[in-house]
Amino acid sequence: MKILGIETSCDETAASVVEDGRRLFSNVVNSQIDIHALYGGVVPEIAARSHIEVINPVINQALTDANLTWDDIDAIAVTYAPGLIGSLLVGTLAARTLAVIHNKPLYPIHHVEAHVYANFITEIAHENAQMSETVDASTEHLQPKADQAPGPLSNLERSRSGADIGSLSDLVLPSHQPEFPMLALIVSGGHSQLVLFKDHGDYKLLGQTQDDAVGEAFDKVAKILGLPYPGGPSIAKAALDGDPLKYSLPKSKLDNPYNFSFSGLKTATLRAVQRETGVDFTFPSHELAERLSEQQRNDFAASFQNVAVSTLVDKAQRAYQDFSPKSVVIAGGVAANQELRRQLSERLPLDIEYAPMNFCTDNGAMIATLGYFYAQKVAPTDPYNLDVIPSLSMTKTTW
Ligand code: KG4
Ligand code: ZN
């Protein structure tokens, strides 16, 4: 069963074709990071408009890269929750329209559940040579010519990721799909939670953040340190040249052993930067960064990352000891963090096979992959009646 997955919940417009919840045919991601970096974070209105500009080229590219036509596609899966309302609406409207036009079953997918399913992609459909991960090359013809007035697609140039994420055949995928019971540590810009999956669509939320998500904390601390958006990769890079034990930052203590809290760590980092630069707490935080030397910045990045990551690993280790799962997976943008992977592998007594970095951040492949397992249990939805749900946590425990 070949499923086209569509993802537009935040600032990535993405589409992908995956067969039987494991075999990847294409993965097209158009990131808006360059635009939002100008503002230091995602601007919802701009995100929605950018999705509108590129959604059709991205979907067409996913089919072209897969070397497939609509006749080959068995179903469409689309993110309907949670996310930015305007962004979700663009993807779901595209999916609903395509489901009606091409007469395909439509499956609504929960974005956070889908992050976990990035770990289920184990094969590349190698026989299809033409696979790319950006829309750059084939949308060239959509750029306005020099002598034309800029058309509605003129933002496409600006909205490109700029990051070359390489060819799919270079990806190192897990050798097999995770087994149940499976412990999932889901860590992204909007979520930090530990979830125990008994089976597909049968899971229990063990704990979650009580305030900021861990990715949000990375992004906010990066701002304090004057590191560019998105903060996670910037902090990880700066931390490579820093001393993780230079500044002592606190780990929060909570009653539920699986819950997280990152807002105290963020404030403690701010206070430590203020102390180190000799100003008091009334000093404007956006002017702090220029008072830091490069070494201090790197040391703060490393010290913050060390505490944030070891907090996550402490909780995962505790849940591992308590529930003895057969597999452990990490998911969401922060799962791309190398230090998290290193510490987790060091402290858990099982071999963890990590998904490639580009499947950790938002993508359509994870939507198509979950779409397959979802379709085994749940009837398709009515394309004329699919609403988006901007805030929907993982409380629904069975499909
Ligand atoms: O899953 P994602 O792409 O979007 C959401 O659904 O939130 O996650 C984005 C988050 C951002 O906060 C970003 O700073 C963080 O993931 N992130 C990282 C890394 N790469 C992305 N955090 C730490 N280390 C990284 N290497
Ligand atoms: Zn996400």
Tab-separated table of C-alpha atoms and ligand atoms in Angstrom:
chain	number	residue	atom	x	y	z
A	1	MET	CA	0.000	0.000	0.000
A	2	LYS	CA	1.631	3.234	-1.178
A	3	ILE	CA	0.661	6.303	0.830
A	4	LEU	CA	1.309	9.941	0.031
A	5	GLY	CA	2.030	11.774	3.300
A	6	ILE	CA	1.541	15.537	3.573
A	7	GLU	CA	2.898	17.636	6.458
A	8	THR	CA	2.411	21.394	6.979
A	9	SER	CA	1.832	21.795	10.723
A	10	CYS	CA	4.572	24.361	11.367
A	11	ASP	CA	7.253	25.801	9.071
A	12	GLU	CA	8.091	22.861	6.812
A	13	THR	CA	6.061	22.042	3.711
A	14	ALA	CA	6.696	18.357	3.168
A	15	ALA	CA	5.416	15.430	1.100
A	16	SER	CA	6.607	11.872	0.731
A	17	VAL	CA	5.579	8.477	-0.566
A	18	VAL	CA	6.073	5.442	1.696
A	19	GLU	CA	4.988	1.866	0.992
A	20	ASP	CA	3.627	-0.457	3.700
A	21	GLY	CA	4.856	1.785	6.490
A	22	ARG	CA	8.512	0.976	5.849
A	23	ARG	CA	9.739	1.556	2.256
A	24	LEU	CA	10.612	5.130	1.320
A	25	PHE	CA	10.050	6.253	-2.268
A	26	SER	CA	10.562	9.997	-1.907
A	27	ASN	CA	10.970	12.680	0.730
A	28	VAL	CA	10.545	16.324	-0.233
A	29	VAL	CA	10.966	18.994	2.448
A	30	ASN	CA	10.753	22.704	1.801
A	31	SER	CA	11.888	24.476	4.945
A	32	GLN	CA	11.011	28.088	5.693
A	33	ILE	CA	13.828	28.426	8.226
A	34	ASP	CA	15.545	31.176	6.225
A	35	ILE	CA	12.450	33.405	6.334
A	36	HIS	CA	11.641	32.862	10.010
A	37	ALA	CA	15.291	33.271	11.032
A	38	LEU	CA	14.885	36.965	10.114
A	39	TYR	CA	12.331	37.238	12.918
A	40	GLY	CA	14.043	34.898	15.397
A	41	GLY	CA	11.125	32.429	15.376
A	42	VAL	CA	8.182	31.137	13.376
A	43	VAL	CA	5.692	33.833	12.316
A	44	PRO	CA	2.388	31.937	11.885
A	45	GLU	CA	0.906	34.189	9.202
A	46	ILE	CA	4.045	34.041	7.062
A	47	ALA	CA	4.254	30.267	7.565
A	48	ALA	CA	0.714	29.759	6.234
A	49	ARG	CA	1.347	31.937	3.184
A	50	SER	CA	4.592	30.149	2.396
A	51	HIS	CA	2.844	26.769	2.579
A	52	ILE	CA	0.286	27.997	0.029
A	53	GLU	CA	3.063	29.030	-2.337
A	54	VAL	CA	4.881	25.700	-2.359
A	55	ILE	CA	2.356	23.003	-1.425
A	56	ASN	CA	1.527	21.977	-5.012
A	57	PRO	CA	5.136	21.889	-6.269
A	58	VAL	CA	6.196	19.938	-3.171
A	59	ILE	CA	3.476	17.297	-3.646
A	60	ASN	CA	4.193	17.007	-7.380
A	61	GLN	CA	7.890	16.667	-6.625
A	62	ALA	CA	7.189	13.836	-4.161
A	63	LEU	CA	5.423	11.903	-6.947
A	64	THR	CA	8.091	12.715	-9.539
A	65	ASP	CA	10.940	11.689	-7.230
A	66	ALA	CA	9.099	8.460	-6.450
A	67	ASN	CA	8.662	7.856	-10.179
A	68	LEU	CA	4.973	7.252	-9.521
A	69	THR	CA	1.695	8.675	-10.814
A	70	TRP	CA	-1.601	9.166	-9.004
A	71	ASP	CA	-2.716	5.746	-10.272
A	72	ASP	CA	0.006	4.161	-8.125
A	73	ILE	CA	-1.039	5.953	-4.922
A	74	ASP	CA	-3.422	3.979	-2.683
A	75	ALA	CA	-4.191	6.614	-0.040
A	76	ILE	CA	-3.361	10.064	1.310
A	77	ALA	CA	-2.335	10.772	4.914
A	78	VAL	CA	-2.199	14.327	6.244
A	79	THR	CA	-1.333	16.046	9.519
A	80	TYR	CA	-4.540	17.476	11.013
A	81	ALA	CA	-3.309	18.093	14.601
A	82	PRO	CA	-1.613	19.674	16.483
A	83	GLY	CA	0.097	22.732	14.977
A	84	LEU	CA	-0.426	26.282	13.743
A	85	ILE	CA	-4.005	26.657	12.532
A	86	GLY	CA	-3.202	28.438	9.269
A	87	SER	CA	-0.416	25.998	8.440
A	88	LEU	CA	-2.566	22.934	9.197
A	89	LEU	CA	-5.362	24.319	7.039
A	90	VAL	CA	-3.159	24.537	3.941
A	91	GLY	CA	-2.037	20.898	4.135
A	92	THR	CA	-5.434	19.481	5.002
A	93	LEU	CA	-7.210	21.489	2.288
A	94	ALA	CA	-4.696	20.263	-0.286
A	95	ALA	CA	-5.097	16.665	0.917
A	96	ARG	CA	-8.902	16.845	1.020
A	97	THR	CA	-9.052	18.284	-2.497
A	98	LEU	CA	-6.646	15.688	-3.887
A	99	ALA	CA	-8.537	12.870	-2.141
A	100	VAL	CA	-11.767	13.974	-3.830
A	101	ILE	CA	-10.242	14.628	-7.274
A	102	HIS	CA	-8.270	11.369	-7.402
A	103	ASN	CA	-10.788	9.347	-5.408
A	104	LYS	CA	-8.306	8.198	-2.730
A	105	PRO	CA	-8.996	7.273	0.906
A	106	LEU	CA	-7.882	10.027	3.300
A	107	TYR	CA	-6.370	9.470	6.771
A	108	PRO	CA	-5.952	12.272	9.366
A	109	ILE	CA	-2.668	11.927	11.258
A	110	HIS	CA	-1.539	13.226	14.658
A	111	HIS	CA	1.775	15.018	14.144
A	112	VAL	CA	3.374	14.009	17.452
A	113	GLU	CA	2.422	10.331	17.079
A	114	ALA	CA	3.881	10.502	13.592
A	115	HIS	CA	7.277	11.700	14.840
A	116	VAL	CA	7.638	8.300	16.551
A	117	TYR	CA	7.001	6.538	13.231
A	118	ALA	CA	10.084	8.082	11.615
A	119	ASN	CA	11.774	5.133	13.355
A	120	PHE	CA	9.750	2.601	11.330
A	121	ILE	CA	11.297	3.552	7.963
A	122	THR	CA	13.773	0.771	7.234
A	123	GLU	CA	14.039	0.577	3.446
A	124	ILE	CA	14.693	2.815	0.467
A	125	ALA	CA	13.053	1.902	-2.841
A	126	HIS	CA	16.431	1.923	-4.582
A	127	GLU	CA	15.180	1.080	-8.021
A	128	ASN	CA	13.898	4.657	-8.315
A	129	ALA	CA	16.994	6.634	-9.067
A	130	GLN	CA	15.598	10.148	-9.147
A	131	MET	CA	15.179	11.023	-5.526
A	132	SER	CA	15.991	14.355	-3.964
A	133	GLU	CA	15.174	16.029	-0.724
A	134	THR	CA	14.592	19.592	-1.760
A	135	VAL	CA	12.330	21.134	-4.326
A	136	ASP	CA	15.096	23.387	-5.574
A	137	ALA	CA	15.928	21.856	-8.928
A	138	SER	CA	12.530	21.066	-10.259
A	139	THR	CA	10.805	24.252	-9.114
A	140	GLU	CA	13.358	26.394	-10.934
A	141	HIS	CA	10.834	26.974	-13.703
A	142	LEU	CA	8.459	28.518	-11.160
A	143	GLN	CA	10.812	31.395	-10.412
A	144	PRO	CA	9.788	34.695	-12.021
A	145	LYS	CA	12.061	35.590	-14.943
A	146	ALA	CA	14.188	38.702	-14.534
A	147	ASP	CA	11.970	40.662	-16.905
A	148	GLN	CA	8.718	39.552	-15.252
A	149	ALA	CA	6.979	41.246	-12.393
A	150	PRO	CA	7.379	39.083	-9.290
A	151	GLY	CA	4.409	36.723	-9.182
A	152	PRO	CA	2.878	35.034	-6.175
A	153	LEU	CA	5.606	32.394	-6.268
A	154	SER	CA	8.444	34.875	-5.918
A	155	ASN	CA	8.815	33.943	-2.285
A	156	LEU	CA	9.731	30.415	-3.257
A	157	GLU	CA	13.346	31.439	-3.625
A	158	ARG	CA	13.372	32.910	-0.137
A	159	SER	CA	11.571	29.954	1.344
A	160	ARG	CA	14.165	27.406	0.335
A	161	SER	CA	15.969	25.577	3.040
A	162	GLY	CA	19.420	26.229	1.643
A	163	ALA	CA	20.563	23.139	3.521
A	164	ASP	CA	21.709	20.335	1.280
A	165	ILE	CA	20.429	17.238	2.999
A	166	GLY	CA	21.814	14.819	0.459
A	167	SER	CA	20.369	11.932	-1.466
A	168	LEU	CA	18.084	9.327	0.032
A	169	SER	CA	20.358	6.469	-0.904
A	170	ASP	CA	22.999	7.926	1.466
A	171	LEU	CA	20.705	7.554	4.465
A	172	VAL	CA	21.609	5.024	7.137
A	173	LEU	CA	18.302	3.518	8.220
A	174	PRO	CA	17.501	1.226	11.169
A	175	SER	CA	17.957	-2.436	10.216
A	176	HIS	CA	14.509	-3.408	11.521
A	177	GLN	CA	11.345	-1.833	12.901
A	178	PRO	CA	11.096	-1.256	16.669
A	179	GLU	CA	9.413	-4.018	18.673
A	180	PHE	CA	6.612	-3.595	21.205
A	181	PRO	CA	6.425	-2.722	24.014
A	182	MET	CA	8.279	0.375	22.809
A	183	LEU	CA	9.332	3.328	24.932
A	184	ALA	CA	9.295	6.605	22.974
A	185	LEU	CA	11.004	9.789	24.091
A	186	ILE	CA	9.341	12.520	22.034
A	187	VAL	CA	11.300	15.758	22.100
A	188	SER	CA	10.486	18.616	19.750
A	189	GLY	CA	9.895	22.361	19.676
A	190	GLY	CA	6.374	21.914	21.046
A	191	HIS	CA	6.515	18.598	22.955
A	192	SER	CA	8.552	16.702	25.521
A	193	GLN	CA	6.993	13.449	26.583
A	194	LEU	CA	7.636	9.838	27.437
A	195	VAL	CA	5.152	7.420	25.944
A	196	LEU	CA	4.865	3.644	26.317
A	197	PHE	CA	3.448	1.917	23.240
A	198	LYS	CA	1.925	-1.549	23.798
A	199	ASP	CA	1.103	-1.771	20.092
A	200	HIS	CA	0.266	0.476	17.147
A	201	GLY	CA	-2.393	2.902	18.336
A	202	ASP	CA	-2.314	1.572	21.889
A	203	TYR	CA	-0.168	3.739	24.096
A	204	LYS	CA	0.074	5.378	27.493
A	205	LEU	CA	1.466	8.820	28.238
A	206	LEU	CA	3.904	8.293	31.135
A	207	GLY	CA	4.968	11.889	31.593
A	208	GLN	CA	5.416	15.218	29.878
A	209	THR	CA	6.829	18.677	30.326
A	210	GLN	CA	5.111	20.853	32.893
A	211	ASP	CA	6.195	24.070	31.154
A	212	ASP	CA	8.535	24.593	28.169
A	213	ALA	CA	9.246	21.848	25.632
A	214	VAL	CA	12.927	20.965	25.481
A	215	GLY	CA	13.312	22.287	21.893
A	216	GLU	CA	11.704	25.546	23.018
A	217	ALA	CA	14.303	25.775	25.817
A	218	PHE	CA	17.116	25.216	23.278
A	219	ASP	CA	15.620	27.968	21.099
A	220	LYS	CA	15.233	30.443	24.001
A	221	VAL	CA	18.701	29.826	25.450
A	222	ALA	CA	20.195	30.222	21.959
A	223	LYS	CA	18.565	33.659	21.815
A	224	ILE	CA	20.098	34.619	25.175
A	225	LEU	CA	23.514	33.477	23.910
A	226	GLY	CA	23.112	35.302	20.580
A	227	LEU	CA	23.149	32.068	18.559
A	228	PRO	CA	21.033	31.902	15.374
A	229	TYR	CA	17.568	30.349	15.003
A	230	PRO	CA	16.771	27.468	15.170
A	231	GLY	CA	18.504	27.228	18.510
A	232	GLY	CA	18.878	23.443	18.810
A	233	PRO	CA	21.420	22.920	16.026
A	234	SER	CA	23.189	26.230	16.910
A	235	ILE	CA	23.640	25.205	20.536
A	236	ALA	CA	24.765	21.707	19.555
A	237	LYS	CA	27.390	23.225	17.225
A	238	ALA	CA	28.679	25.786	19.749
A	239	ALA	CA	28.743	23.082	22.450
A	240	LEU	CA	31.308	21.101	20.461
A	241	ASP	CA	33.910	23.712	21.456
A	242	GLY	CA	32.616	24.256	24.997
A	243	ASP	CA	33.123	22.730	28.434
A	244	PRO	CA	29.894	21.012	29.620
A	245	LEU	CA	30.997	21.262	33.258
A	246	LYS	CA	32.064	24.916	33.212
A	247	TYR	CA	28.793	26.312	34.602
A	248	SER	CA	26.718	24.400	37.087
A	249	LEU	CA	23.043	24.564	36.173
A	250	PRO	CA	20.195	22.906	38.093
A	251	LYS	CA	18.123	19.830	37.204
A	252	SER	CA	14.475	20.248	38.173
A	253	LYS	CA	12.951	17.788	40.651
A	254	LEU	CA	9.345	16.760	40.106
A	255	ASP	CA	6.950	14.394	41.901
A	256	ASN	CA	6.160	12.289	38.837
A	257	PRO	CA	9.503	10.669	37.862
A	258	TYR	CA	8.623	10.783	34.154
A	259	ASN	CA	7.636	14.453	33.999
A	260	PHE	CA	9.970	17.195	32.745
A	261	SER	CA	10.408	20.898	33.418
A	262	PHE	CA	12.742	23.107	31.405
A	263	SER	CA	11.684	26.626	32.252
A	264	GLY	CA	13.786	26.685	35.460
A	265	LEU	CA	16.868	25.582	33.507
A	266	LYS	CA	16.297	28.352	30.970
A	267	THR	CA	15.992	30.993	33.734
A	268	ALA	CA	19.017	29.592	35.589
A	269	THR	CA	21.053	29.882	32.373
A	270	LEU	CA	19.908	33.502	31.969
A	271	ARG	CA	20.902	34.320	35.560
A	272	ALA	CA	24.298	32.613	35.131
A	273	VAL	CA	24.957	34.630	31.940
A	274	GLN	CA	24.015	37.819	33.798
A	275	ARG	CA	26.368	36.923	36.643
A	276	GLU	CA	29.190	36.015	34.295
A	277	THR	CA	28.889	39.281	32.367
A	278	GLY	CA	28.620	41.358	35.539
A	279	VAL	CA	25.110	42.776	35.081
A	280	ASP	CA	22.028	42.414	37.272
A	281	PHE	CA	18.686	40.786	36.405
A	282	THR	CA	17.187	44.065	35.133
A	283	PHE	CA	19.695	44.206	32.255
A	284	PRO	CA	17.909	43.678	28.885
A	285	SER	CA	18.450	40.034	27.898
A	286	HIS	CA	18.763	40.826	24.177
A	287	GLU	CA	21.879	42.902	24.928
A	288	LEU	CA	23.579	40.188	26.970
A	289	ALA	CA	25.007	38.182	24.094
A	290	GLU	CA	27.355	40.910	22.898
A	291	ARG	CA	29.057	40.917	26.307
A	292	LEU	CA	29.975	37.225	26.035
A	293	SER	CA	33.277	36.024	24.611
A	294	GLU	CA	33.129	33.178	22.111
A	295	GLN	CA	34.545	30.772	24.691
A	296	GLN	CA	31.958	31.791	27.294
A	297	ARG	CA	29.195	31.336	24.696
A	298	ASN	CA	30.469	27.860	23.821
A	299	ASP	CA	30.782	26.909	27.498
A	300	PHE	CA	27.229	28.073	28.239
A	301	ALA	CA	25.932	26.151	25.198
A	302	ALA	CA	27.737	22.989	26.343
A	303	SER	CA	26.668	23.344	29.983
A	304	PHE	CA	23.019	23.966	29.082
A	305	GLN	CA	22.943	21.115	26.566
A	306	ASN	CA	24.521	18.744	29.063
A	307	VAL	CA	21.862	19.385	31.733
A	308	ALA	CA	18.948	19.411	29.253
A	309	VAL	CA	20.067	16.152	27.648
A	310	SER	CA	20.944	14.348	30.880
A	311	THR	CA	17.521	15.312	32.292
A	312	LEU	CA	15.886	13.596	29.304
A	313	VAL	CA	18.116	10.566	29.658
A	314	ASP	CA	17.475	10.297	33.443
A	315	LYS	CA	13.734	10.039	32.819
A	316	ALA	CA	14.094	7.637	29.900
A	317	GLN	CA	16.395	5.438	31.979
A	318	ARG	CA	13.930	5.396	34.870
A	319	ALA	CA	11.060	4.438	32.527
A	320	TYR	CA	13.246	1.753	30.936
A	321	GLN	CA	13.971	0.232	34.353
A	322	ASP	CA	10.300	0.392	35.384
A	323	PHE	CA	8.707	-1.005	32.212
A	324	SER	CA	11.444	-3.115	30.531
A	325	PRO	CA	10.390	-2.239	26.958
A	326	LYS	CA	11.750	-4.314	24.057
A	327	SER	CA	12.783	-1.161	22.193
A	328	VAL	CA	13.488	2.509	22.862
A	329	VAL	CA	13.083	5.210	20.210
A	330	ILE	CA	13.591	8.951	20.210
A	331	ALA	CA	11.562	11.276	18.027
A	332	GLY	CA	11.080	14.952	17.157
A	333	GLY	CA	13.556	17.687	16.236
A	334	VAL	CA	15.668	17.382	19.395
A	335	ALA	CA	16.201	13.678	18.587
A	336	ALA	CA	18.670	14.969	15.990
A	337	ASN	CA	20.932	15.994	18.905
A	338	GLN	CA	24.136	13.935	18.897
A	339	GLU	CA	24.809	14.406	22.592
A	340	LEU	CA	21.345	13.014	23.397
A	341	ARG	CA	22.079	9.967	21.237
A	342	ARG	CA	25.484	9.520	22.834
A	343	GLN	CA	24.239	9.719	26.440
A	344	LEU	CA	21.216	7.512	25.778
A	345	SER	CA	23.304	4.795	24.130
A	346	GLU	CA	25.773	4.997	27.003
A	347	ARG	CA	23.180	4.663	29.754
A	348	LEU	CA	20.626	2.211	28.372
A	349	PRO	CA	21.611	-1.453	28.125
A	350	LEU	CA	20.152	-2.079	24.666
A	351	ASP	CA	21.181	-1.284	21.098
A	352	ILE	CA	19.261	1.756	19.948
A	353	GLU	CA	18.980	2.262	16.203
A	354	TYR	CA	18.393	5.926	15.518
A	355	ALA	CA	16.447	7.358	12.589
A	356	PRO	CA	18.481	9.585	10.234
A	357	MET	CA	18.637	13.237	11.370
A	358	ASN	CA	16.417	14.491	8.550
A	359	PHE	CA	13.574	12.219	9.668
A	360	CYS	CA	13.711	13.708	13.181
A	361	THR	CA	12.604	17.191	12.133
A	362	ASP	CA	9.248	17.607	10.406
A	363	ASN	CA	8.754	15.571	7.224
A	364	GLY	CA	6.074	13.857	5.160
A	365	ALA	CA	7.616	10.381	5.403
A	366	MET	CA	6.664	9.994	9.066
A	367	ILE	CA	3.073	10.975	8.180
A	368	ALA	CA	2.878	8.424	5.358
A	369	THR	CA	4.449	5.741	7.572
A	370	LEU	CA	1.992	6.209	10.439
A	371	GLY	CA	-0.773	6.529	7.808
A	372	TYR	CA	-0.185	2.904	6.824
A	373	PHE	CA	-0.496	1.498	10.371
A	374	TYR	CA	-3.465	3.756	11.062
A	375	ALA	CA	-5.205	2.564	7.890
A	376	GLN	CA	-4.930	-1.069	9.093
A	377	LYS	CA	-7.201	-0.215	12.035
A	378	VAL	CA	-9.297	2.826	11.192
A	379	ALA	CA	-11.678	3.647	8.330
A	380	PRO	CA	-10.792	6.602	6.101
A	381	THR	CA	-12.239	9.983	6.976
A	382	ASP	CA	-14.747	11.987	4.918
A	383	PRO	CA	-12.679	14.424	2.821
A	384	TYR	CA	-15.556	16.904	2.851
A	385	ASN	CA	-15.534	17.015	6.650
A	386	LEU	CA	-12.008	17.005	8.010
A	387	ASP	CA	-11.327	19.721	10.583
A	388	VAL	CA	-7.932	20.682	11.954
A	389	ILE	CA	-7.262	20.603	15.713
A	390	PRO	CA	-4.456	23.080	16.555
A	391	SER	CA	-3.989	21.811	20.120
A	392	LEU	CA	-4.432	18.105	20.685
A	393	SER	CA	-2.079	16.305	23.023
A	394	MET	CA	-1.403	12.558	22.903
A	395	THR	CA	-4.148	11.653	25.327
A	396	LYS	CA	-6.130	9.533	22.903
A	397	THR	CA	-4.705	6.140	23.722
A	398	THR	CA	-6.384	3.839	21.221
A	399	TRP	CA	-7.291	4.219	17.580
B	1	KG4	O1	10.015	18.330	15.478
B	1	KG4	P1	10.407	19.685	15.042
B	1	KG4	O2	11.057	19.861	13.693
B	1	KG4	O3	9.193	20.658	15.065
B	1	KG4	C1	8.206	20.557	16.033
B	1	KG4	O4	7.264	19.744	15.827
B	1	KG4	O5	8.366	21.247	17.061
B	1	KG4	O6	11.390	20.249	16.193
B	1	KG4	C2	11.971	21.516	16.122
B	1	KG4	C3	12.814	21.705	17.377
B	1	KG4	C4	13.384	23.121	17.500
B	1	KG4	O7	13.155	23.576	18.806
B	1	KG4	C5	14.871	22.925	17.234
B	1	KG4	O8	15.674	23.880	17.915
B	1	KG4	C6	15.096	21.521	17.755
B	1	KG4	O9	13.944	20.809	17.363
B	1	KG4	N1	16.291	20.882	17.189
B	1	KG4	C7	17.356	20.500	17.927
B	1	KG4	C8	18.330	19.979	17.024
B	1	KG4	N2	17.811	20.063	15.756
B	1	KG4	C9	16.560	20.613	15.883
B	1	KG4	N3	17.577	20.556	19.257
B	1	KG4	C10	18.755	20.103	19.721
B	1	KG4	N4	19.737	19.616	18.922
B	1	KG4	C11	19.572	19.527	17.582
B	1	KG4	N5	20.561	19.039	16.816
B	2	ZN	ZN	7.341	18.208	14.648
